[in-house]
């Protein structure tokens, strides 16, 4: 009688889902399908599995390291094709694997062409195929001219749509006005697709930075006040009420001033979800060094007091989850030598460091690994329609795991960064939370600081 080969992982700290704390467990995976077939609540031994273990490395004893559902990073800019020198599929997904991210969802802009038509989506997926070390899904974009492309993109399997309410930073992806948003909502109300907003809206109230020092972070902060975010979010909530069937989502929330409005909208039953990012939860404007443009992103990193309010909102569930918004560019466009905050590209490189950046802050606020799983794996998976498949360790789900040590620290250096352009505001920081091994559908893709799969086995999720 032949036995089905298994991968077995044991640990004293298995975190199955946000519903229960870490506890001893044994996870049994069918190697043929990459699915979890059984989860036991005791730590078994190698002998318990006999011939079901065909290779020594298929029995993994994590001991006191945490075994958690792989992170689902639902907001990443991979700029291939067209701007592959900014970021490509191979480098981005290696960085993901290194950071315990087993699924990422790619944003529709910064690659050329942007993902705004079915044809463009195919150009994107052709570029991705065979290059990804983790699983990758795709968002479509809403721009002024593609209202008739939206439903076809939904049918192709995009995981949602992003639009901008202010210039996006790239010419190929223009922003939309209220009328154009409403026209897109007409389409989306027949679907379950999520409509995501870059929520900054200029109602003629941006002060010009004239006479201000471009190397001073406050000059940039002054140009992107909280008001832009509250303007946009007020508009989004108004439109969401007009189209109550449409799932609306605010990406990368930075402005705590918008929280009362969001709380009220959620209490009123508006279909609204909200994300924030590790940089808004860990960095503050008071500590941005002069000319340090690696900190520039839109909306901006704000004051420490604002950051604490974001933490409160995350803990209470007003903010639903945390994503990287990894949006890098080539070093030159960061204008680091000039230290010009006004002219530099806005976007932060941070994929790979989501777990340690959030965990380092979370642990000193009394949050748990359960919370982290909810914010970075469970809720994000559910958001993009992958609940039950990704984001939890449960029978029938994909065997996507990150094994990590929450108590160990490490230092971020250029040498350990896997993403293409080694620019990040976290450089030199000592963080808690060391990723040891990453598994995607039962295959070990990362161990001991290295990629372990010789071929890129990531799946495109369409
Ligand atoms: N063009 C961009 O990638 N923009 C991104 N830039 C940031 N966040 O600074 C974003 O998500 O808006
Ligand atoms: Zn954005
Ligand atoms: Zn983004």
mmCIF file of N, CA and C in Angstrom, residues 75 77 107 109 142 161-169 173 175-176 181 195-202 224 228-229 231-233 236 249-253 275 280 297-300 302 325 327 346-347:
data_model
loop_
_atom_site.group_PDB
_atom_site.id
_atom_site.type_symbol
_atom_site.label_atom_id
_atom_site.label_comp_id
_atom_site.label_asym_id
_atom_site.label_seq_id
_atom_site.Cartn_x
_atom_site.Cartn_y
_atom_site.Cartn_z
ATOM 1 N N UNK A 75 -1.263 45.009 -0.537
ATOM 2 C CA UNK A 75 -0.985 46.306 -1.182
ATOM 3 C C UNK A 75 0.513 46.418 -1.483
ATOM 4 N N UNK A 77 3.355 47.394 -4.791
ATOM 5 C CA UNK A 77 3.569 47.871 -6.160
ATOM 6 C C UNK A 77 4.753 47.127 -6.778
ATOM 7 N N UNK A 107 -0.561 46.158 -7.036
ATOM 8 C CA UNK A 107 -1.322 47.371 -7.371
ATOM 9 C C UNK A 107 -1.274 47.648 -8.880
ATOM 10 N N UNK A 109 -0.783 50.291 -10.603
ATOM 11 C CA UNK A 109 0.002 51.377 -11.202
ATOM 12 C C UNK A 109 1.477 51.299 -10.863
ATOM 13 N N UNK A 142 -8.943 52.072 -11.707
ATOM 14 C CA UNK A 142 -10.017 52.902 -12.265
ATOM 15 C C UNK A 142 -9.407 54.253 -12.638
ATOM 16 N N UNK A 161 -10.146 47.039 -7.094
ATOM 17 C CA UNK A 161 -9.734 48.152 -7.958
ATOM 18 C C UNK A 161 -9.239 49.312 -7.125
ATOM 19 N N UNK A 162 -8.176 49.960 -7.607
ATOM 20 C CA UNK A 162 -7.733 51.178 -6.928
ATOM 21 C C UNK A 162 -7.942 52.385 -7.832
ATOM 22 N N UNK A 163 -8.337 53.498 -7.215
ATOM 23 C CA UNK A 163 -8.349 54.764 -7.944
ATOM 24 C C UNK A 163 -7.667 55.821 -7.087
ATOM 25 N N UNK A 164 -7.307 56.905 -7.718
ATOM 26 C CA UNK A 164 -6.710 58.064 -7.038
ATOM 27 C C UNK A 164 -7.678 59.238 -7.084
ATOM 28 N N UNK A 165 -7.730 59.992 -6.009
ATOM 29 C CA UNK A 165 -8.541 61.213 -5.972
ATOM 30 C C UNK A 165 -7.643 62.451 -6.042
ATOM 31 N N UNK A 166 -6.352 62.208 -6.264
ATOM 32 C CA UNK A 166 -5.343 63.269 -6.401
ATOM 33 C C UNK A 166 -4.311 62.701 -7.367
ATOM 34 N N UNK A 167 -3.447 63.544 -7.958
ATOM 35 C CA UNK A 167 -2.487 62.973 -8.934
ATOM 36 C C UNK A 167 -1.699 61.825 -8.312
ATOM 37 N N UNK A 168 -1.448 60.813 -9.171
ATOM 38 C CA UNK A 168 -0.895 59.556 -8.648
ATOM 39 C C UNK A 168 0.615 59.546 -8.617
ATOM 40 N N UNK A 169 1.235 60.468 -9.328
ATOM 41 C CA UNK A 169 2.689 60.450 -9.427
ATOM 42 C C UNK A 169 3.180 59.896 -10.752
ATOM 43 N N UNK A 173 -1.591 56.959 -15.053
ATOM 44 C CA UNK A 173 -2.657 56.593 -14.119
ATOM 45 C C UNK A 173 -3.292 57.852 -13.543
ATOM 46 N N UNK A 175 -5.971 60.590 -12.037
ATOM 47 C CA UNK A 175 -6.963 60.493 -10.972
ATOM 48 C C UNK A 175 -8.372 60.684 -11.532
ATOM 49 N N UNK A 176 -9.362 60.338 -10.732
ATOM 50 C CA UNK A 176 -10.766 60.439 -11.145
ATOM 51 C C UNK A 176 -11.495 61.479 -10.286
ATOM 52 N N UNK A 181 -16.020 58.508 -10.337
ATOM 53 C CA UNK A 181 -16.128 57.507 -9.266
ATOM 54 C C UNK A 181 -17.540 56.922 -9.252
ATOM 55 N N UNK A 195 -13.723 48.418 -4.047
ATOM 56 C CA UNK A 195 -13.285 49.657 -4.709
ATOM 57 C C UNK A 195 -12.414 50.415 -3.699
ATOM 58 N N UNK A 196 -11.140 50.574 -4.044
ATOM 59 C CA UNK A 196 -10.150 51.098 -3.100
ATOM 60 C C UNK A 196 -9.755 52.519 -3.494
ATOM 61 N N UNK A 197 -9.685 53.365 -2.492
ATOM 62 C CA UNK A 197 -9.436 54.783 -2.764
ATOM 63 C C UNK A 197 -8.120 55.261 -2.176
ATOM 64 N N UNK A 198 -7.301 55.862 -3.027
ATOM 65 C CA UNK A 198 -6.207 56.684 -2.503
ATOM 66 C C UNK A 198 -6.883 57.975 -2.058
ATOM 67 N N UNK A 199 -7.091 58.070 -0.751
ATOM 68 C CA UNK A 199 -7.972 59.092 -0.206
ATOM 69 C C UNK A 199 -7.209 60.365 0.177
ATOM 70 N N UNK A 200 -6.845 61.125 -0.821
ATOM 71 C CA UNK A 200 -6.401 62.510 -0.628
ATOM 72 C C UNK A 200 -7.108 63.299 -1.723
ATOM 73 N N UNK A 201 -7.785 64.364 -1.334
ATOM 74 C CA UNK A 201 -8.524 65.171 -2.297
ATOM 75 C C UNK A 201 -8.213 66.640 -2.026
ATOM 76 N N UNK A 202 -7.784 67.310 -3.080
ATOM 77 C CA UNK A 202 -7.415 68.718 -2.951
ATOM 78 C C UNK A 202 -8.604 69.581 -3.346
ATOM 79 N N UNK A 224 0.814 68.338 2.395
ATOM 80 C CA UNK A 224 -0.121 67.204 2.403
ATOM 81 C C UNK A 224 -0.784 67.136 3.778
ATOM 82 N N UNK A 228 -6.521 66.993 3.370
ATOM 83 C CA UNK A 228 -6.689 66.302 2.087
ATOM 84 C C UNK A 228 -7.333 64.937 2.297
ATOM 85 N N UNK A 229 -6.928 64.263 3.348
ATOM 86 C CA UNK A 229 -7.511 62.943 3.630
ATOM 87 C C UNK A 229 -8.955 63.057 4.113
ATOM 88 N N UNK A 231 -11.064 65.458 3.450
ATOM 89 C CA UNK A 231 -11.867 65.832 2.262
ATOM 90 C C UNK A 231 -12.276 64.581 1.491
ATOM 91 N N UNK A 232 -11.273 63.778 1.191
ATOM 92 C CA UNK A 232 -11.510 62.598 0.355
ATOM 93 C C UNK A 232 -12.449 61.622 1.050
ATOM 94 N N UNK A 233 -12.207 61.400 2.324
ATOM 95 C CA UNK A 233 -12.985 60.373 3.035
ATOM 96 C C UNK A 233 -14.438 60.812 3.198
ATOM 97 N N UNK A 236 -15.931 59.947 -0.103
ATOM 98 C CA UNK A 236 -16.092 58.491 -0.261
ATOM 99 C C UNK A 236 -17.315 58.008 0.514
ATOM 100 N N UNK A 249 -13.172 50.909 0.188
ATOM 101 C CA UNK A 249 -11.992 50.680 1.028
ATOM 102 C C UNK A 249 -11.033 51.857 0.940
ATOM 103 N N UNK A 250 -10.560 52.294 2.092
ATOM 104 C CA UNK A 250 -9.574 53.382 2.133
ATOM 105 C C UNK A 250 -8.189 52.769 2.292
ATOM 106 N N UNK A 251 -7.327 53.011 1.309
ATOM 107 C CA UNK A 251 -5.965 52.484 1.408
ATOM 108 C C UNK A 251 -5.111 53.431 2.251
ATOM 109 N N UNK A 252 -4.069 52.886 2.789
ATOM 110 C CA UNK A 252 -3.024 53.618 3.536
ATOM 111 C C UNK A 252 -3.505 54.866 4.286
ATOM 112 N N UNK A 253 -4.421 54.662 5.225
ATOM 113 C CA UNK A 253 -4.883 55.793 6.052
ATOM 114 C C UNK A 253 -3.740 56.308 6.934
ATOM 115 N N UNK A 275 -7.360 50.374 5.688
ATOM 116 C CA UNK A 275 -6.037 49.812 5.990
ATOM 117 C C UNK A 275 -5.096 50.926 6.429
ATOM 118 N N UNK A 280 3.214 54.155 9.102
ATOM 119 C CA UNK A 280 2.397 55.097 9.875
ATOM 120 C C UNK A 280 2.298 54.675 11.343
ATOM 121 N N UNK A 297 6.309 59.477 1.621
ATOM 122 C CA UNK A 297 5.225 58.724 1.001
ATOM 123 C C UNK A 297 3.976 59.585 1.079
ATOM 124 N N UNK A 298 2.967 59.185 0.306
ATOM 125 C CA UNK A 298 1.705 59.919 0.283
ATOM 126 C C UNK A 298 0.555 58.984 0.612
ATOM 127 N N UNK A 299 -0.289 59.322 1.558
ATOM 128 C CA UNK A 299 -0.180 60.460 2.470
ATOM 129 C C UNK A 299 1.051 60.315 3.373
ATOM 130 N N UNK A 300 1.460 61.431 3.975
ATOM 131 C CA UNK A 300 2.722 61.422 4.714
ATOM 132 C C UNK A 300 2.655 60.775 6.092
ATOM 133 N N UNK A 302 2.958 61.212 9.854
ATOM 134 C CA UNK A 302 2.584 62.414 10.613
ATOM 135 C C UNK A 302 3.133 62.370 12.044
ATOM 136 N N UNK A 325 2.166 48.669 1.474
ATOM 137 C CA UNK A 325 2.244 49.727 0.457
ATOM 138 C C UNK A 325 3.688 49.903 -0.004
ATOM 139 N N UNK A 327 6.174 50.729 -2.251
ATOM 140 C CA UNK A 327 6.143 51.468 -3.520
ATOM 141 C C UNK A 327 7.489 52.130 -3.772
ATOM 142 N N UNK A 346 7.378 59.751 -4.071
ATOM 143 C CA UNK A 346 6.679 59.385 -2.842
ATOM 144 C C UNK A 346 6.360 57.908 -2.837
ATOM 145 N N UNK A 347 6.907 57.208 -1.889
ATOM 146 C CA UNK A 347 6.654 55.768 -1.795
ATOM 147 C C UNK A 347 7.751 55.154 -0.963
#
